[in-house]
mmCIF file of C-alpha atoms and ligand atoms in Angstrom:
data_model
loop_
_atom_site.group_PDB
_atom_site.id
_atom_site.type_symbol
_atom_site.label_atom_id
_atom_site.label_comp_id
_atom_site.label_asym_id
_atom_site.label_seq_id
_atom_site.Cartn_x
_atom_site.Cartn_y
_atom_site.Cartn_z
ATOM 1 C CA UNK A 1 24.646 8.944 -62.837
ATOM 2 C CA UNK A 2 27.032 6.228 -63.297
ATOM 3 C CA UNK A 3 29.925 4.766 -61.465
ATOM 4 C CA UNK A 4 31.861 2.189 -62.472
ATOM 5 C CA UNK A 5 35.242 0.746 -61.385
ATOM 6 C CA UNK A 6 37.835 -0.748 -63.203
ATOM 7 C CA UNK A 7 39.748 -2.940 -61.658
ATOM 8 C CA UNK A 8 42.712 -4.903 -62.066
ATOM 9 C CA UNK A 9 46.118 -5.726 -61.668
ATOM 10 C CA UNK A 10 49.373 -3.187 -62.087
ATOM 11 C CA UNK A 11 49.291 -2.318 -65.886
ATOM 12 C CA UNK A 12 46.144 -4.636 -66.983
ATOM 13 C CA UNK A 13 44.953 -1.305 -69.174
ATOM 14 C CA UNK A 14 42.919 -0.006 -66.582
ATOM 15 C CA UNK A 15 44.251 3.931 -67.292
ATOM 16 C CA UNK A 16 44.076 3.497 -71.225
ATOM 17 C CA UNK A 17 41.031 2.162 -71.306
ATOM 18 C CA UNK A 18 39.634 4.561 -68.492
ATOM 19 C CA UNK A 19 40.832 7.458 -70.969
ATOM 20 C CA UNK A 20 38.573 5.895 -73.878
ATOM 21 C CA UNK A 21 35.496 5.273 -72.044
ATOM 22 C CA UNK A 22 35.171 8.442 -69.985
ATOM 23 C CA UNK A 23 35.266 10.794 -73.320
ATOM 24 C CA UNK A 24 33.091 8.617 -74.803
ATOM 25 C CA UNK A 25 30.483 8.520 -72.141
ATOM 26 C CA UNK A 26 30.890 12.211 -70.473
ATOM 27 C CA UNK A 27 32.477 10.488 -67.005
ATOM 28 C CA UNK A 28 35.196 11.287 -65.167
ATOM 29 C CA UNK A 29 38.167 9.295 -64.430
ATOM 30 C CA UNK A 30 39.587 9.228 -60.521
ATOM 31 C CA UNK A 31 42.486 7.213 -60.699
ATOM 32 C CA UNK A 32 44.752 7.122 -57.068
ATOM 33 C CA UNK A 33 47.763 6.070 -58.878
ATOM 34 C CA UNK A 34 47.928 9.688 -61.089
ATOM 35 C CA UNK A 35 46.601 11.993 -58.363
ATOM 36 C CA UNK A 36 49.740 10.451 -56.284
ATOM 37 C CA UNK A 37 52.018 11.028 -58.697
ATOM 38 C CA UNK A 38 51.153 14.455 -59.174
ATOM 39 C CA UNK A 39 51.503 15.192 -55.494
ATOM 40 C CA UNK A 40 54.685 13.582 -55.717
ATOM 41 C CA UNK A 41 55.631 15.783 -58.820
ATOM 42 C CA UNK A 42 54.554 18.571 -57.261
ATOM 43 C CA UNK A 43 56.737 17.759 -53.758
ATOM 44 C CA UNK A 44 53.736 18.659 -51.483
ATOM 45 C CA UNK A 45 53.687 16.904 -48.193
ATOM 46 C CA UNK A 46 51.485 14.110 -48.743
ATOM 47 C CA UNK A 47 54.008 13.567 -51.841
ATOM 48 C CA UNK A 48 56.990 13.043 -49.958
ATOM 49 C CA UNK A 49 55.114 10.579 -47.513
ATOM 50 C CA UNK A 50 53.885 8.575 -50.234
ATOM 51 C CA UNK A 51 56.641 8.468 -52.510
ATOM 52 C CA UNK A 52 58.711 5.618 -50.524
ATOM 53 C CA UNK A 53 55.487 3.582 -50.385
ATOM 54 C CA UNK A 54 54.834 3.977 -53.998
ATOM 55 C CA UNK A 55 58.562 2.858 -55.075
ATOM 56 C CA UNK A 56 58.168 -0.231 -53.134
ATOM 57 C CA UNK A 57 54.951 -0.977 -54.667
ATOM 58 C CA UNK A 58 53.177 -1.578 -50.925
ATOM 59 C CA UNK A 59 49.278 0.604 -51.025
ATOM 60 C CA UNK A 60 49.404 4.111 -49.145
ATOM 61 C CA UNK A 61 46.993 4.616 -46.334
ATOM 62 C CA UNK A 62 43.397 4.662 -46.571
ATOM 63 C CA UNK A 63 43.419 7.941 -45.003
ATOM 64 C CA UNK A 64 45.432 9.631 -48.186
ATOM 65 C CA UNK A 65 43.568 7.948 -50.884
ATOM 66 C CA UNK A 66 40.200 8.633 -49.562
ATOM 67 C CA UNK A 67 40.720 11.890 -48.772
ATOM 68 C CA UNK A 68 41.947 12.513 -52.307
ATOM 69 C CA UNK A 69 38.946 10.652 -54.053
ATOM 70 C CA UNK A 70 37.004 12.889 -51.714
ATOM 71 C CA UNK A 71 37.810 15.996 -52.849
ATOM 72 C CA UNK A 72 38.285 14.887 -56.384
ATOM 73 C CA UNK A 73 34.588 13.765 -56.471
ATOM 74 C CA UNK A 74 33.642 17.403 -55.117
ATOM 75 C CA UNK A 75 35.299 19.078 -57.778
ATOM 76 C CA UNK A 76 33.818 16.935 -60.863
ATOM 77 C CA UNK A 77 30.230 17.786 -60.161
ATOM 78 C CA UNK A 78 29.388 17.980 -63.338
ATOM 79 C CA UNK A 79 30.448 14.876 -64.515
ATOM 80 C CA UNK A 80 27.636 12.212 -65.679
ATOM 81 C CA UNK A 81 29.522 9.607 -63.280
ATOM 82 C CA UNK A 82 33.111 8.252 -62.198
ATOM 83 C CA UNK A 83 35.380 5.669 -63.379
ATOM 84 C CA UNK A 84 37.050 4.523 -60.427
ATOM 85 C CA UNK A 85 40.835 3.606 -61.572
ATOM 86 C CA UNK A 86 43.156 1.762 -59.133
ATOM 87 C CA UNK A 87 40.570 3.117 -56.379
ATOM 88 C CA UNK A 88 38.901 1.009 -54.240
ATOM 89 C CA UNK A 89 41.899 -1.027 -52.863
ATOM 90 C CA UNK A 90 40.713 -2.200 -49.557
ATOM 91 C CA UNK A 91 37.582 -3.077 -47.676
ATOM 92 C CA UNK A 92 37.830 0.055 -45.939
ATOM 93 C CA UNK A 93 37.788 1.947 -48.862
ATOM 94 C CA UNK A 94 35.087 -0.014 -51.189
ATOM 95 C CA UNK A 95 33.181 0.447 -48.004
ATOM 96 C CA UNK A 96 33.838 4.406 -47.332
ATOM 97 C CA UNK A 97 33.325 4.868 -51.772
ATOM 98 C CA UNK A 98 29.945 3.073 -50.612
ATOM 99 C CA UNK A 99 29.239 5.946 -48.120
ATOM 100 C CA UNK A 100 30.385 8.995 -50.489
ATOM 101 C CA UNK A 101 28.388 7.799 -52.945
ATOM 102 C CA UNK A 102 25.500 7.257 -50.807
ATOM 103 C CA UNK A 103 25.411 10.787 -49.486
ATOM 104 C CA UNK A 104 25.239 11.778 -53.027
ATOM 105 C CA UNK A 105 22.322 9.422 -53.868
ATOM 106 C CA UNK A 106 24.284 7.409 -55.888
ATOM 107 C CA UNK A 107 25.857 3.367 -56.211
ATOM 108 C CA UNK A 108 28.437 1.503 -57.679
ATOM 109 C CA UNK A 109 26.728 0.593 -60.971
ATOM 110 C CA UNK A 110 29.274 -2.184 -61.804
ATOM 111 C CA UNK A 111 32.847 -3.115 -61.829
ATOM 112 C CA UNK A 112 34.537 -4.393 -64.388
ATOM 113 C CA UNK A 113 37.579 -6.856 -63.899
ATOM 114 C CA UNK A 114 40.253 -6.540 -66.336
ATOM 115 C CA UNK A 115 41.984 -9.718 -66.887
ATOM 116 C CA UNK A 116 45.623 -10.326 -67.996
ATOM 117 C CA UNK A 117 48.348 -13.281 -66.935
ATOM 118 C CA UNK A 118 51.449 -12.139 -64.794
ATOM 119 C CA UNK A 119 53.667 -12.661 -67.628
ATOM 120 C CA UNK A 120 51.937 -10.343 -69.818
ATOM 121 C CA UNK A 121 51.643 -7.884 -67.060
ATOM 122 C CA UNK A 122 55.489 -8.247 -66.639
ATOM 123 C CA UNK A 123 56.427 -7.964 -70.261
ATOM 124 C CA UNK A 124 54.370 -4.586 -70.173
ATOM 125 C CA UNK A 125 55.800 -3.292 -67.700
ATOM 126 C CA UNK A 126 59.278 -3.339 -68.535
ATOM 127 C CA UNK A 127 58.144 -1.808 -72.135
ATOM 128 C CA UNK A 128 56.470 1.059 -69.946
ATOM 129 C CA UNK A 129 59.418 1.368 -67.850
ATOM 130 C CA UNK A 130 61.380 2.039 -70.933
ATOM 131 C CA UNK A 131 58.674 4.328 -72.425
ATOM 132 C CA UNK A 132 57.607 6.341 -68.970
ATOM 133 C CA UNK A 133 60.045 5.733 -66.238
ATOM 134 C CA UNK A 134 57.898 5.548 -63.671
ATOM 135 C CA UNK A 135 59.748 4.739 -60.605
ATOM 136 C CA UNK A 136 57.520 1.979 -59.253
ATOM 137 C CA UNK A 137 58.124 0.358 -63.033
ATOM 138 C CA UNK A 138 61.157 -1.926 -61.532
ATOM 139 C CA UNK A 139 61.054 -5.596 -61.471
ATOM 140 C CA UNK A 140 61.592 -5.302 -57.329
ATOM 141 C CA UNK A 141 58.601 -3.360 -56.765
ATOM 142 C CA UNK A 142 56.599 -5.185 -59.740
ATOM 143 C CA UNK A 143 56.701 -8.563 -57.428
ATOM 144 C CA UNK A 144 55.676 -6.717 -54.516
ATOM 145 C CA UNK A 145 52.567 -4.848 -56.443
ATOM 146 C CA UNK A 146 51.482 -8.072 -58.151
ATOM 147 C CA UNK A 147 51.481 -10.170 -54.475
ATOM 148 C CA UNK A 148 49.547 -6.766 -53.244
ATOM 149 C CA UNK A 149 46.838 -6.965 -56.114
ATOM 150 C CA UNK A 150 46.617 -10.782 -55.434
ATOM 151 C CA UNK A 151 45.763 -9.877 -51.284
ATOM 152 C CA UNK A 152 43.729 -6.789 -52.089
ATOM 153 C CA UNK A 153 41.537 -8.462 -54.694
ATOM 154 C CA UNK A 154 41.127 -11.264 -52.557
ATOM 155 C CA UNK A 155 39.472 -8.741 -50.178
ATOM 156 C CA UNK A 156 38.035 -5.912 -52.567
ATOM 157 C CA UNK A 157 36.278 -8.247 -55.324
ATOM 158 C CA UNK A 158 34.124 -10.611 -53.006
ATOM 159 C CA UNK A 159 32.841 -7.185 -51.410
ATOM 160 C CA UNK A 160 31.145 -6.668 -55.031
ATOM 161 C CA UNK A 161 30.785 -9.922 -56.076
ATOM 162 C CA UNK A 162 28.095 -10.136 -53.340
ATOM 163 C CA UNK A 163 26.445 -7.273 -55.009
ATOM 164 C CA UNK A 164 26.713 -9.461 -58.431
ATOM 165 C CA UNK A 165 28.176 -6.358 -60.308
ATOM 166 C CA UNK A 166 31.652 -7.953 -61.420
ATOM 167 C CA UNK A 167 32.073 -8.402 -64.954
ATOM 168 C CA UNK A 168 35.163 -10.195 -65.974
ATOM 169 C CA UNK A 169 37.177 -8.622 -69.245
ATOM 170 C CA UNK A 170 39.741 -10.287 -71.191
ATOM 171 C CA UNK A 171 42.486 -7.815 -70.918
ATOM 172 C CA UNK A 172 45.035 -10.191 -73.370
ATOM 173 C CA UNK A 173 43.101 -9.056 -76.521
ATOM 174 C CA UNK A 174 44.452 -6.115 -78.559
ATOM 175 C CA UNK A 175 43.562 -2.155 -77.250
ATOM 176 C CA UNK A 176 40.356 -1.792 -79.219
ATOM 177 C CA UNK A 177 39.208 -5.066 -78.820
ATOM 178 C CA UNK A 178 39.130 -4.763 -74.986
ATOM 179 C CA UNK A 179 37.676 -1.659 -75.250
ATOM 180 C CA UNK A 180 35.057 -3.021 -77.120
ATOM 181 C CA UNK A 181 34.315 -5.479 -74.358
ATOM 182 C CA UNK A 182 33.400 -2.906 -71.681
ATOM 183 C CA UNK A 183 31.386 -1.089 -74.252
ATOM 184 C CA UNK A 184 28.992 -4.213 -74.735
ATOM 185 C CA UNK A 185 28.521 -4.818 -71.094
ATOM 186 C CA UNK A 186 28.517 -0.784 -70.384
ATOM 187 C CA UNK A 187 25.573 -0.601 -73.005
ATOM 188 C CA UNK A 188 23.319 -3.267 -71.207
ATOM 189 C CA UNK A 189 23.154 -0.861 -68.028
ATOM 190 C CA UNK A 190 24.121 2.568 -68.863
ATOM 191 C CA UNK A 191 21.158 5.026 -69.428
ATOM 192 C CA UNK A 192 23.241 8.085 -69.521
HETATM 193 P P1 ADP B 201 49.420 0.214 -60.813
HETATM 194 O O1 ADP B 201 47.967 -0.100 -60.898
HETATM 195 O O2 ADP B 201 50.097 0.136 -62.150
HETATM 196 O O3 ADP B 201 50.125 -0.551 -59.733
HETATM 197 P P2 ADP B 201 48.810 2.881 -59.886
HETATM 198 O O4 ADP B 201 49.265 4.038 -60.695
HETATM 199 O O5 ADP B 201 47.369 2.596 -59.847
HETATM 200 O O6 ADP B 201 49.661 1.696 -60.450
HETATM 201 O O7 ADP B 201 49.343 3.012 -58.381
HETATM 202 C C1 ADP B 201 50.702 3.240 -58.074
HETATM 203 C C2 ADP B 201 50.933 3.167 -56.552
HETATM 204 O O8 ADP B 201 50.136 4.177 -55.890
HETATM 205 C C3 ADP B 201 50.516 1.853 -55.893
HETATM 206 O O9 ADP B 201 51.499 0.851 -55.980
HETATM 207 C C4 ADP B 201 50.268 2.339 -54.433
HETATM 208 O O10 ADP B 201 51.469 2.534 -53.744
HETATM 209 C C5 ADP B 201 49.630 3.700 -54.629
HETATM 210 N N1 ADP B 201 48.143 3.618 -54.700
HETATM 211 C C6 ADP B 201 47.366 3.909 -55.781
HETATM 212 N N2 ADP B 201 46.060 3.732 -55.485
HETATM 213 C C7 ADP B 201 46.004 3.319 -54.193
HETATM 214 C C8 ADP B 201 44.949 2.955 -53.297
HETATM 215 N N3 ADP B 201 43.654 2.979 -53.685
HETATM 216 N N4 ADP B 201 45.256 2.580 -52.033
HETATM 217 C C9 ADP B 201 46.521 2.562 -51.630
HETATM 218 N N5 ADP B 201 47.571 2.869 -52.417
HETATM 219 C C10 ADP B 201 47.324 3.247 -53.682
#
């Protein structure tokens, strides 16, 4: 088994390169951010509570997103491993992903760091806005998830930096070229 996380700033990549790797390599992709969305598209309870928080761009609880990487991890038992997208966002979740995986006899293997400068990450976004829509994808709520990512990583990387699993990726280059990246560090630990 193999878990990684990718981790990085609002629309670094982490989603189309999580899409890549996890057909390639036979593991599953968890990401927060599209099991949300879905329970907002689907107007379920835990929907309606997040939406508000998700169109101002602050993090839901701990509570919801564990809960929902929880289950998700019990219905993917096949899966050679996880890629962890947008998922862990606080201490108190790296540390309860650390106890889930545990109870399965399994680790974080590594986590890689995508890498891309706010101005990038803002021209992006307004393209995706265009293309998607998503109703987080406003310049408001961009400022507020960027000052987020900059507290949360603050707090989430250090926990795995201790481990000395953090692999910085240049996230600037084109598509493939990132994605070839994670595949060279990928191949020095995977044995799947
Ligand atoms: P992005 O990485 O582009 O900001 P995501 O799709 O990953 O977007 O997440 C969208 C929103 O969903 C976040 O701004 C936050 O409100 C919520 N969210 C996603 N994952 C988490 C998490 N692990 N903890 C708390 N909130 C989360």
């Amino acid at each position: 088994m193999f878990n990684v996380i990718f981790f990085g700033p609002p629309a670094a990549g982490k989603g189309t390169q999580a899409k890549i790797i996890e057909q390639k390599y036979g593991l599953k992709q968890l990401s927060t951010g599209d099991m949300l969305r879905a329970q907002v598209a689907e107007g379920t309870e835990l929907g309606k509570q997040a939406k508000a928080i998700m169109d101002s761009g602050k993090l839901v609880s701990d509570e919801i997103v564990i809960g929902m990487i929880a289950d998700s991890m019990d219905k993917a038992s096949k899966a050679k491993g996880f890629i962890f997208d947008g998922f862990p966002r606080t201490h108190a979740q790296a540390q309860a992903l650390d106890n889930m995986l545990k109870e399965r006899g399994q680790q974080i293997n590594m986590v890689l760091e995508l890498q891309v400068d706010d101005k990038a990450l803002l021209a992006r976004i307004e393209k995706r806005a265009k293309e998607e829509g998503r109703s987080d994808d406003t310049v408001d709520a961009m400022k507020v998830r960027l000052e987020q990512y900059r507290k949360y990583s603050a707090d989430v990387l250090p926990y795995y930096q201790k481990q000395d699993i953090v692999f910085g990726i240049d996230g600037m280059r084109p598509v493939d070229e990132v994605t070839l990246q994670i595949e060279a560090i990928l191949a020095e630990d995977i044995t799947a």
